[in-house]
JSON list of C-alpha atoms and ligand atoms in Angstrom, two decimals:
[
{"chain": "N", "resi": 1, "resn": "MET", "atom": "CA", "xyz": [48.50, 33.67, 4.74]},
{"chain": "N", "resi": 2, "resn": "LYS", "atom": "CA", "xyz": [47.19, 31.89, 1.43]},
{"chain": "N", "resi": 3, "resn": "HIS", "atom": "CA", "xyz": [46.98, 34.32, -1.22]},
{"chain": "N", "resi": 4, "resn": "ILE", "atom": "CA", "xyz": [47.44, 35.13, -5.00]},
{"chain": "N", "resi": 5, "resn": "PHE", "atom": "CA", "xyz": [49.39, 38.00, -6.68]},
{"chain": "N", "resi": 6, "resn": "ILE", "atom": "CA", "xyz": [48.76, 38.77, -10.16]},
{"chain": "N", "resi": 7, "resn": "LYS", "atom": "CA", "xyz": [50.86, 41.61, -11.43]},
{"chain": "N", "resi": 8, "resn": "ASN", "atom": "CA", "xyz": [49.83, 44.14, -13.93]},
{"chain": "N", "resi": 9, "resn": "ASP", "atom": "CA", "xyz": [50.04, 47.79, -14.99]},
{"chain": "N", "resi": 10, "resn": "THR", "atom": "CA", "xyz": [52.24, 49.41, -12.06]},
{"chain": "N", "resi": 11, "resn": "THR", "atom": "CA", "xyz": [50.80, 52.80, -13.12]},
{"chain": "N", "resi": 12, "resn": "HIS", "atom": "CA", "xyz": [47.22, 51.53, -11.87]},
{"chain": "N", "resi": 13, "resn": "PRO", "atom": "CA", "xyz": [46.38, 50.97, -8.19]},
{"chain": "N", "resi": 14, "resn": "THR", "atom": "CA", "xyz": [46.93, 47.50, -6.58]},
{"chain": "N", "resi": 15, "resn": "LEU", "atom": "CA", "xyz": [43.33, 45.81, -5.61]},
{"chain": "N", "resi": 16, "resn": "VAL", "atom": "CA", "xyz": [43.65, 43.91, -2.45]},
{"chain": "N", "resi": 17, "resn": "LEU", "atom": "CA", "xyz": [40.86, 41.77, -2.19]},
{"chain": "N", "resi": 18, "resn": "PHE", "atom": "CA", "xyz": [39.02, 40.08, 0.70]},
{"chain": "N", "resi": 19, "resn": "HIS", "atom": "CA", "xyz": [36.32, 37.53, 0.22]},
{"chain": "N", "resi": 20, "resn": "GLY", "atom": "CA", "xyz": [33.07, 36.66, 2.19]},
{"chain": "N", "resi": 21, "resn": "THR", "atom": "CA", "xyz": [32.24, 33.93, 4.34]},
{"chain": "N", "resi": 22, "resn": "GLY", "atom": "CA", "xyz": [33.01, 30.47, 2.87]},
{"chain": "N", "resi": 23, "resn": "GLY", "atom": "CA", "xyz": [34.92, 32.19, -0.18]},
{"chain": "N", "resi": 24, "resn": "ASP", "atom": "CA", "xyz": [38.50, 32.07, -0.96]},
{"chain": "N", "resi": 25, "resn": "GLU", "atom": "CA", "xyz": [41.43, 34.28, -2.59]},
{"chain": "N", "resi": 26, "resn": "TYR", "atom": "CA", "xyz": [39.72, 33.60, -6.21]},
{"chain": "N", "resi": 27, "resn": "ASP", "atom": "CA", "xyz": [36.38, 34.54, -5.49]},
{"chain": "N", "resi": 28, "resn": "LEU", "atom": "CA", "xyz": [36.62, 38.29, -6.24]},
{"chain": "N", "resi": 29, "resn": "VAL", "atom": "CA", "xyz": [38.94, 38.30, -9.09]},
{"chain": "N", "resi": 30, "resn": "SER", "atom": "CA", "xyz": [36.51, 38.78, -11.77]},
{"chain": "N", "resi": 31, "resn": "ILE", "atom": "CA", "xyz": [34.99, 41.71, -10.16]},
{"chain": "N", "resi": 32, "resn": "ALA", "atom": "CA", "xyz": [38.57, 43.03, -9.62]},
{"chain": "N", "resi": 33, "resn": "ASN", "atom": "CA", "xyz": [38.80, 42.92, -13.49]},
{"chain": "N", "resi": 34, "resn": "ALA", "atom": "CA", "xyz": [35.60, 44.32, -13.98]},
{"chain": "N", "resi": 35, "resn": "ILE", "atom": "CA", "xyz": [36.28, 47.44, -11.93]},
{"chain": "N", "resi": 36, "resn": "ASP", "atom": "CA", "xyz": [39.85, 47.75, -13.32]},
{"chain": "N", "resi": 37, "resn": "ASP", "atom": "CA", "xyz": [41.41, 44.96, -15.66]},
{"chain": "N", "resi": 38, "resn": "LYS", "atom": "CA", "xyz": [44.78, 46.94, -15.52]},
{"chain": "N", "resi": 39, "resn": "ALA", "atom": "CA", "xyz": [45.09, 46.77, -11.91]},
{"chain": "N", "resi": 40, "resn": "SER", "atom": "CA", "xyz": [47.64, 44.38, -10.04]},
{"chain": "N", "resi": 41, "resn": "ILE", "atom": "CA", "xyz": [45.46, 41.92, -7.68]},
{"chain": "N", "resi": 42, "resn": "LEU", "atom": "CA", "xyz": [46.56, 40.74, -4.24]},
{"chain": "N", "resi": 43, "resn": "SER", "atom": "CA", "xyz": [43.85, 38.65, -2.99]},
{"chain": "N", "resi": 44, "resn": "LEU", "atom": "CA", "xyz": [43.92, 36.95, 0.57]},
{"chain": "N", "resi": 45, "resn": "ARG", "atom": "CA", "xyz": [41.99, 33.66, 1.93]},
{"chain": "N", "resi": 46, "resn": "GLY", "atom": "CA", "xyz": [40.91, 34.15, 5.24]},
{"chain": "N", "resi": 47, "resn": "ALA", "atom": "CA", "xyz": [42.57, 32.27, 8.13]},
{"chain": "N", "resi": 48, "resn": "VAL", "atom": "CA", "xyz": [39.64, 31.38, 10.26]},
{"chain": "N", "resi": 49, "resn": "ASN", "atom": "CA", "xyz": [38.14, 27.95, 9.40]},
{"chain": "N", "resi": 50, "resn": "GLU", "atom": "CA", "xyz": [34.36, 27.97, 10.54]},
{"chain": "N", "resi": 51, "resn": "ASN", "atom": "CA", "xyz": [33.04, 24.44, 9.82]},
{"chain": "N", "resi": 52, "resn": "GLY", "atom": "CA", "xyz": [35.07, 24.37, 6.70]},
{"chain": "N", "resi": 53, "resn": "LEU", "atom": "CA", "xyz": [34.19, 28.03, 5.78]},
{"chain": "N", "resi": 54, "resn": "ASN", "atom": "CA", "xyz": [36.84, 30.57, 5.40]},
{"chain": "N", "resi": 55, "resn": "ARG", "atom": "CA", "xyz": [36.65, 33.76, 7.24]},
{"chain": "N", "resi": 56, "resn": "PHE", "atom": "CA", "xyz": [39.02, 36.53, 8.10]},
{"chain": "N", "resi": 57, "resn": "PHE", "atom": "CA", "xyz": [38.07, 36.49, 11.80]},
{"chain": "N", "resi": 58, "resn": "LYS", "atom": "CA", "xyz": [35.80, 34.40, 14.40]},
{"chain": "N", "resi": 59, "resn": "ARG", "atom": "CA", "xyz": [32.02, 35.22, 15.12]},
{"chain": "N", "resi": 60, "resn": "ILE", "atom": "CA", "xyz": [30.20, 34.15, 18.20]},
{"chain": "N", "resi": 61, "resn": "LYS", "atom": "CA", "xyz": [26.97, 34.09, 16.11]},
{"chain": "N", "resi": 62, "resn": "PRO", "atom": "CA", "xyz": [25.89, 35.61, 12.81]},
{"chain": "N", "resi": 63, "resn": "GLY", "atom": "CA", "xyz": [26.34, 39.04, 12.97]},
{"chain": "N", "resi": 64, "resn": "VAL", "atom": "CA", "xyz": [28.05, 38.99, 16.63]},
{"chain": "N", "resi": 65, "resn": "PHE", "atom": "CA", "xyz": [31.80, 39.24, 16.24]},
{"chain": "N", "resi": 66, "resn": "ASP", "atom": "CA", "xyz": [34.60, 37.78, 18.23]},
{"chain": "N", "resi": 67, "resn": "GLU", "atom": "CA", "xyz": [36.21, 41.56, 18.72]},
{"chain": "N", "resi": 68, "resn": "GLU", "atom": "CA", "xyz": [39.20, 39.99, 20.31]},
{"chain": "N", "resi": 69, "resn": "ASP", "atom": "CA", "xyz": [39.86, 37.66, 17.37]},
{"chain": "N", "resi": 70, "resn": "LEU", "atom": "CA", "xyz": [38.93, 40.34, 14.93]},
{"chain": "N", "resi": 71, "resn": "LYS", "atom": "CA", "xyz": [41.71, 42.43, 16.40]},
{"chain": "N", "resi": 72, "resn": "LYS", "atom": "CA", "xyz": [44.12, 39.60, 16.35]},
{"chain": "N", "resi": 73, "resn": "ARG", "atom": "CA", "xyz": [43.43, 38.91, 12.77]},
{"chain": "N", "resi": 74, "resn": "THR", "atom": "CA", "xyz": [43.43, 42.36, 11.86]},
{"chain": "N", "resi": 75, "resn": "LEU", "atom": "CA", "xyz": [47.22, 43.06, 13.03]},
{"chain": "N", "resi": 76, "resn": "ASP", "atom": "CA", "xyz": [48.14, 39.70, 11.50]},
{"chain": "N", "resi": 77, "resn": "ILE", "atom": "CA", "xyz": [46.89, 40.58, 8.27]},
{"chain": "N", "resi": 78, "resn": "ILE", "atom": "CA", "xyz": [48.38, 44.24, 8.59]},
{"chain": "N", "resi": 79, "resn": "ALA", "atom": "CA", "xyz": [51.85, 42.56, 9.08]},
{"chain": "N", "resi": 80, "resn": "PHE", "atom": "CA", "xyz": [51.22, 40.22, 6.03]},
{"chain": "N", "resi": 81, "resn": "LEU", "atom": "CA", "xyz": [50.35, 43.24, 3.84]},
{"chain": "N", "resi": 82, "resn": "LYS", "atom": "CA", "xyz": [53.62, 45.31, 5.07]},
{"chain": "N", "resi": 83, "resn": "GLU", "atom": "CA", "xyz": [55.72, 42.42, 4.36]},
{"chain": "N", "resi": 84, "resn": "HIS", "atom": "CA", "xyz": [54.14, 41.71, 0.90]},
{"chain": "N", "resi": 85, "resn": "ILE", "atom": "CA", "xyz": [54.00, 45.23, -0.20]},
{"chain": "N", "resi": 86, "resn": "LYS", "atom": "CA", "xyz": [57.86, 44.94, 0.04]},
{"chain": "N", "resi": 87, "resn": "THR", "atom": "CA", "xyz": [58.05, 41.42, -1.64]},
{"chain": "N", "resi": 88, "resn": "TYR", "atom": "CA", "xyz": [55.92, 42.36, -4.49]},
{"chain": "N", "resi": 89, "resn": "ASN", "atom": "CA", "xyz": [57.49, 45.96, -5.08]},
{"chain": "N", "resi": 90, "resn": "LEU", "atom": "CA", "xyz": [53.88, 47.63, -4.65]},
{"chain": "N", "resi": 91, "resn": "ASP", "atom": "CA", "xyz": [53.43, 51.25, -4.86]},
{"chain": "N", "resi": 92, "resn": "GLU", "atom": "CA", "xyz": [52.13, 51.53, -0.99]},
{"chain": "N", "resi": 93, "resn": "THR", "atom": "CA", "xyz": [50.54, 54.90, -1.91]},
{"chain": "N", "resi": 94, "resn": "ASN", "atom": "CA", "xyz": [48.13, 53.38, -4.59]},
{"chain": "N", "resi": 95, "resn": "ILE", "atom": "CA", "xyz": [46.52, 50.50, -3.02]},
{"chain": "N", "resi": 96, "resn": "ILE", "atom": "CA", "xyz": [42.78, 50.00, -2.75]},
{"chain": "N", "resi": 97, "resn": "ALA", "atom": "CA", "xyz": [40.97, 47.32, -0.79]},
{"chain": "N", "resi": 98, "resn": "LEU", "atom": "CA", "xyz": [37.93, 45.61, -2.20]},
{"chain": "N", "resi": 99, "resn": "GLY", "atom": "CA", "xyz": [35.77, 43.30, 0.24]},
{"chain": "N", "resi": 100, "resn": "TYR", "atom": "CA", "xyz": [32.44, 41.35, 0.37]},
{"chain": "N", "resi": 101, "resn": "SER", "atom": "CA", "xyz": [30.58, 40.96, 3.84]},
{"chain": "N", "resi": 102, "resn": "ASN", "atom": "CA", "xyz": [33.24, 39.48, 6.15]},
{"chain": "N", "resi": 103, "resn": "GLY", "atom": "CA", "xyz": [35.90, 40.64, 3.90]},
{"chain": "N", "resi": 104, "resn": "ALA", "atom": "CA", "xyz": [34.50, 44.24, 3.73]},
{"chain": "N", "resi": 105, "resn": "ASN", "atom": "CA", "xyz": [34.47, 44.02, 7.84]},
{"chain": "N", "resi": 106, "resn": "ILE", "atom": "CA", "xyz": [38.00, 43.02, 8.15]},
{"chain": "N", "resi": 107, "resn": "ILE", "atom": "CA", "xyz": [38.84, 46.02, 5.85]},
{"chain": "N", "resi": 108, "resn": "SER", "atom": "CA", "xyz": [36.92, 48.36, 8.04]},
{"chain": "N", "resi": 109, "resn": "SER", "atom": "CA", "xyz": [38.92, 46.94, 11.09]},
{"chain": "N", "resi": 110, "resn": "ILE", "atom": "CA", "xyz": [42.23, 47.35, 9.08]},
{"chain": "N", "resi": 111, "resn": "LEU", "atom": "CA", "xyz": [41.29, 51.01, 8.21]},
{"chain": "N", "resi": 112, "resn": "MET", "atom": "CA", "xyz": [40.77, 51.46, 12.07]},
{"chain": "N", "resi": 113, "resn": "HIS", "atom": "CA", "xyz": [43.99, 50.03, 12.96]},
{"chain": "N", "resi": 114, "resn": "GLU", "atom": "CA", "xyz": [46.38, 51.10, 10.35]},
{"chain": "N", "resi": 115, "resn": "PRO", "atom": "CA", "xyz": [44.70, 53.78, 8.05]},
{"chain": "N", "resi": 116, "resn": "SER", "atom": "CA", "xyz": [48.03, 54.46, 5.85]},
{"chain": "N", "resi": 117, "resn": "LEU", "atom": "CA", "xyz": [47.75, 50.84, 4.37]},
{"chain": "N", "resi": 118, "resn": "PHE", "atom": "CA", "xyz": [44.57, 51.77, 1.92]},
{"chain": "N", "resi": 119, "resn": "SER", "atom": "CA", "xyz": [44.35, 54.68, -0.09]},
{"chain": "N", "resi": 120, "resn": "GLY", "atom": "CA", "xyz": [40.85, 53.95, -0.63]},
{"chain": "N", "resi": 121, "resn": "ALA", "atom": "CA", "xyz": [38.12, 50.94, -0.22]},
{"chain": "N", "resi": 122, "resn": "LEU", "atom": "CA", "xyz": [35.17, 49.45, -1.74]},
{"chain": "N", "resi": 123, "resn": "LEU", "atom": "CA", "xyz": [32.76, 47.78, 1.07]},
{"chain": "N", "resi": 124, "resn": "HIS", "atom": "CA", "xyz": [30.11, 45.41, -0.21]},
{"chain": "N", "resi": 125, "resn": "HIS", "atom": "CA", "xyz": [27.52, 44.72, 2.53]},
{"chain": "N", "resi": 126, "resn": "PRO", "atom": "CA", "xyz": [29.80, 45.88, 5.36]},
{"chain": "N", "resi": 127, "resn": "MET", "atom": "CA", "xyz": [28.79, 46.09, 8.91]},
{"chain": "N", "resi": 128, "resn": "VAL", "atom": "CA", "xyz": [30.27, 47.98, 12.09]},
{"chain": "N", "resi": 129, "resn": "PRO", "atom": "CA", "xyz": [33.06, 45.93, 13.01]},
{"chain": "N", "resi": 130, "resn": "TYR", "atom": "CA", "xyz": [33.60, 46.75, 16.71]},
{"chain": "N", "resi": 131, "resn": "LYS", "atom": "CA", "xyz": [30.71, 47.98, 19.28]},
{"chain": "N", "resi": 132, "resn": "HIS", "atom": "CA", "xyz": [32.96, 50.74, 20.48]},
{"chain": "N", "resi": 133, "resn": "MET", "atom": "CA", "xyz": [35.99, 51.81, 18.94]},
{"chain": "N", "resi": 134, "resn": "GLU", "atom": "CA", "xyz": [37.74, 55.21, 18.19]},
{"chain": "N", "resi": 135, "resn": "VAL", "atom": "CA", "xyz": [38.06, 55.58, 14.46]},
{"chain": "N", "resi": 136, "resn": "PRO", "atom": "CA", "xyz": [41.65, 57.24, 13.47]},
{"chain": "N", "resi": 137, "resn": "PRO", "atom": "CA", "xyz": [41.80, 60.29, 11.19]},
{"chain": "N", "resi": 138, "resn": "LEU", "atom": "CA", "xyz": [40.70, 59.16, 7.73]},
{"chain": "N", "resi": 139, "resn": "HIS", "atom": "CA", "xyz": [41.27, 62.07, 5.55]},
{"chain": "N", "resi": 140, "resn": "LYS", "atom": "CA", "xyz": [41.64, 61.89, 1.95]},
{"chain": "N", "resi": 141, "resn": "LYS", "atom": "CA", "xyz": [40.21, 58.27, 2.21]},
{"chain": "N", "resi": 142, "resn": "ASN", "atom": "CA", "xyz": [37.74, 57.60, -0.54]},
{"chain": "N", "resi": 143, "resn": "ILE", "atom": "CA", "xyz": [35.23, 54.65, 0.47]},
{"chain": "N", "resi": 144, "resn": "PHE", "atom": "CA", "xyz": [32.67, 53.29, -1.57]},
{"chain": "N", "resi": 145, "resn": "MET", "atom": "CA", "xyz": [29.95, 51.17, 0.43]},
{"chain": "N", "resi": 146, "resn": "ALA", "atom": "CA", "xyz": [26.95, 49.11, -1.19]},
{"chain": "N", "resi": 147, "resn": "ALA", "atom": "CA", "xyz": [24.36, 48.03, 1.24]},
{"chain": "N", "resi": 148, "resn": "GLY", "atom": "CA", "xyz": [20.93, 46.01, 0.71]},
{"chain": "N", "resi": 149, "resn": "GLU", "atom": "CA", "xyz": [17.59, 47.62, 1.77]},
{"chain": "N", "resi": 150, "resn": "ASN", "atom": "CA", "xyz": [16.84, 44.15, 2.33]},
{"chain": "N", "resi": 151, "resn": "ASP", "atom": "CA", "xyz": [19.60, 42.42, 3.23]},
{"chain": "N", "resi": 152, "resn": "PRO", "atom": "CA", "xyz": [18.84, 39.87, 6.10]},
{"chain": "N", "resi": 153, "resn": "ILE", "atom": "CA", "xyz": [22.31, 39.62, 7.42]},
{"chain": "N", "resi": 154, "resn": "CYS", "atom": "CA", "xyz": [23.25, 43.17, 7.65]},
{"chain": "N", "resi": 155, "resn": "ASP", "atom": "CA", "xyz": [20.98, 45.50, 9.82]},
{"chain": "N", "resi": 156, "resn": "LYS", "atom": "CA", "xyz": [20.12, 48.48, 8.04]},
{"chain": "N", "resi": 157, "resn": "ASP", "atom": "CA", "xyz": [21.41, 50.63, 10.54]},
{"chain": "N", "resi": 158, "resn": "ASP", "atom": "CA", "xyz": [24.92, 49.08, 10.29]},
{"chain": "N", "resi": 159, "resn": "PRO", "atom": "CA", "xyz": [25.94, 50.89, 6.87]},
{"chain": "N", "resi": 160, "resn": "ILE", "atom": "CA", "xyz": [24.37, 54.30, 8.12]},
{"chain": "N", "resi": 161, "resn": "LYS", "atom": "CA", "xyz": [26.64, 53.90, 11.24]},
{"chain": "N", "resi": 162, "resn": "LEU", "atom": "CA", "xyz": [29.76, 52.95, 9.55]},
{"chain": "N", "resi": 163, "resn": "GLU", "atom": "CA", "xyz": [29.41, 55.68, 6.78]},
{"chain": "N", "resi": 164, "resn": "LEU", "atom": "CA", "xyz": [29.00, 58.29, 9.77]},
{"chain": "N", "resi": 165, "resn": "LEU", "atom": "CA", "xyz": [31.94, 57.00, 11.62]},
{"chain": "N", "resi": 166, "resn": "PHE", "atom": "CA", "xyz": [34.11, 57.15, 8.66]},
{"chain": "N", "resi": 167, "resn": "LYS", "atom": "CA", "xyz": [32.84, 60.37, 7.39]},
{"chain": "N", "resi": 168, "resn": "GLU", "atom": "CA", "xyz": [33.37, 61.90, 10.93]},
{"chain": "N", "resi": 169, "resn": "ALA", "atom": "CA", "xyz": [36.91, 60.69, 10.82]},
{"chain": "N", "resi": 170, "resn": "GLY", "atom": "CA", "xyz": [37.32, 62.86, 7.49]},
{"chain": "N", "resi": 171, "resn": "ALA", "atom": "CA", "xyz": [36.76, 60.21, 4.92]},
{"chain": "N", "resi": 172, "resn": "ARG", "atom": "CA", "xyz": [34.88, 60.90, 1.60]},
{"chain": "N", "resi": 173, "resn": "VAL", "atom": "CA", "xyz": [32.11, 58.12, 1.83]},
{"chain": "N", "resi": 174, "resn": "THR", "atom": "CA", "xyz": [29.70, 57.27, -0.95]},
{"chain": "N", "resi": 175, "resn": "LEU", "atom": "CA", "xyz": [27.01, 55.06, 0.46]},
{"chain": "N", "resi": 176, "resn": "LYS", "atom": "CA", "xyz": [24.82, 53.18, -2.09]},
{"chain": "N", "resi": 177, "resn": "TRP", "atom": "CA", "xyz": [21.38, 50.99, -1.36]},
{"chain": "N", "resi": 178, "resn": "TYR", "atom": "CA", "xyz": [20.33, 48.03, -3.52]},
{"chain": "N", "resi": 179, "resn": "TYR", "atom": "CA", "xyz": [17.48, 45.50, -3.25]},
{"chain": "N", "resi": 180, "resn": "GLN", "atom": "CA", "xyz": [18.96, 42.12, -3.48]},
{"chain": "N", "resi": 181, "resn": "GLY", "atom": "CA", "xyz": [19.27, 40.97, -0.04]},
{"chain": "N", "resi": 182, "resn": "HIS", "atom": "CA", "xyz": [23.05, 40.00, 0.96]},
{"chain": "N", "resi": 183, "resn": "GLN", "atom": "CA", "xyz": [24.09, 39.28, -2.76]},
{"chain": "N", "resi": 184, "resn": "LEU", "atom": "CA", "xyz": [26.82, 41.06, -3.97]},
{"chain": "N", "resi": 185, "resn": "THR", "atom": "CA", "xyz": [25.11, 42.13, -7.49]},
{"chain": "N", "resi": 186, "resn": "GLU", "atom": "CA", "xyz": [26.24, 43.08, -11.07]},
{"chain": "N", "resi": 187, "resn": "LEU", "atom": "CA", "xyz": [24.63, 46.55, -10.41]},
{"chain": "N", "resi": 188, "resn": "GLU", "atom": "CA", "xyz": [26.83, 47.01, -7.39]},
{"chain": "N", "resi": 189, "resn": "VAL", "atom": "CA", "xyz": [29.96, 46.11, -9.31]},
{"chain": "N", "resi": 190, "resn": "ARG", "atom": "CA", "xyz": [28.80, 48.62, -12.20]},
{"chain": "N", "resi": 191, "resn": "ASP", "atom": "CA", "xyz": [28.31, 51.42, -9.55]},
{"chain": "N", "resi": 192, "resn": "ALA", "atom": "CA", "xyz": [31.65, 50.33, -8.13]},
{"chain": "N", "resi": 193, "resn": "LYS", "atom": "CA", "xyz": [33.27, 50.81, -11.25]},
{"chain": "N", "resi": 194, "resn": "VAL", "atom": "CA", "xyz": [31.80, 54.08, -11.77]},
{"chain": "N", "resi": 195, "resn": "TRP", "atom": "CA", "xyz": [32.96, 55.44, -8.15]},
{"chain": "N", "resi": 196, "resn": "TYR", "atom": "CA", "xyz": [36.59, 53.80, -8.76]},
{"chain": "N", "resi": 197, "resn": "ASP", "atom": "CA", "xyz": [36.98, 55.57, -11.98]},
{"chain": "N", "resi": 198, "resn": "ALA", "atom": "CA", "xyz": [36.20, 58.65, -10.62]},
{"chain": "N", "resi": 199, "resn": "HIS", "atom": "CA", "xyz": [38.22, 58.12, -7.33]},
{"chain": "N", "resi": 200, "resn": "SER", "atom": "CA", "xyz": [41.50, 56.40, -8.27]},
{"chain": "N", "resi": 201, "resn": "ASN", "atom": "CA", "xyz": [44.30, 57.63, -10.02]},
{"chain": "V", "resi": 301, "resn": "LIG", "atom": "C1", "xyz": [28.71, 37.11, 7.35]},
{"chain": "V", "resi": 301, "resn": "LIG", "atom": "O1", "xyz": [27.94, 35.92, 7.56]},
{"chain": "V", "resi": 301, "resn": "LIG", "atom": "O2", "xyz": [29.98, 36.67, 6.83]},
{"chain": "V", "resi": 301, "resn": "LIG", "atom": "C2", "xyz": [28.48, 38.31, 8.28]},
{"chain": "V", "resi": 301, "resn": "LIG", "atom": "O3", "xyz": [27.59, 38.99, 7.41]},
{"chain": "V", "resi": 301, "resn": "LIG", "atom": "C3", "xyz": [29.55, 39.36, 7.98]},
{"chain": "V", "resi": 301, "resn": "LIG", "atom": "C4", "xyz": [30.73, 38.61, 9.11]},
{"chain": "V", "resi": 301, "resn": "LIG", "atom": "O4", "xyz": [30.43, 37.72, 9.94]},
{"chain": "V", "resi": 301, "resn": "LIG", "atom": "O5", "xyz": [31.86, 39.23, 9.06]}
]
């Protein structure tokens, strides 16, 4: 998978970044730096091309996911991450995922398939990735979620359902609401940093 790796202070977490639809591996680097400018960064480019737009998995139509492809891509990314944790000699106990929209949704799917990969996650404008899927135990996982009261793409019920799913699996979830549609706003990033400083080592 196309990606970038920026090595930094190894006593800080590694932030693994997943962009939104139409983005690339550089999109979230400035946000990652705003949250922790000492964290190493591993940022992936989605391998699906939807009419020229990078994505991490296919969709049938906006908001309706190709769940078979989502599972396939999730397993591909899990294999990629396991390989590159070794390649880049990362502390596998201190990896936090950060994703926006499509990127947030692939992170949720990874947590549901291989929870041990991430010690925590920051999900900006996430949706529920699968209509019916058991969530494995997520004890001690810290998850920050930012959702839009007036998000035209993510139904308001989705972040609430996702929060419940993760909490029922034992995760500690912080869900915050914003009023800027589907945008990833500066306020969200400021709140994400406050959460990160309180929940990362
Ligand atoms: C998108 O347009 O990216 C949707 O909001 C989320 C997704 O398709 O994963």
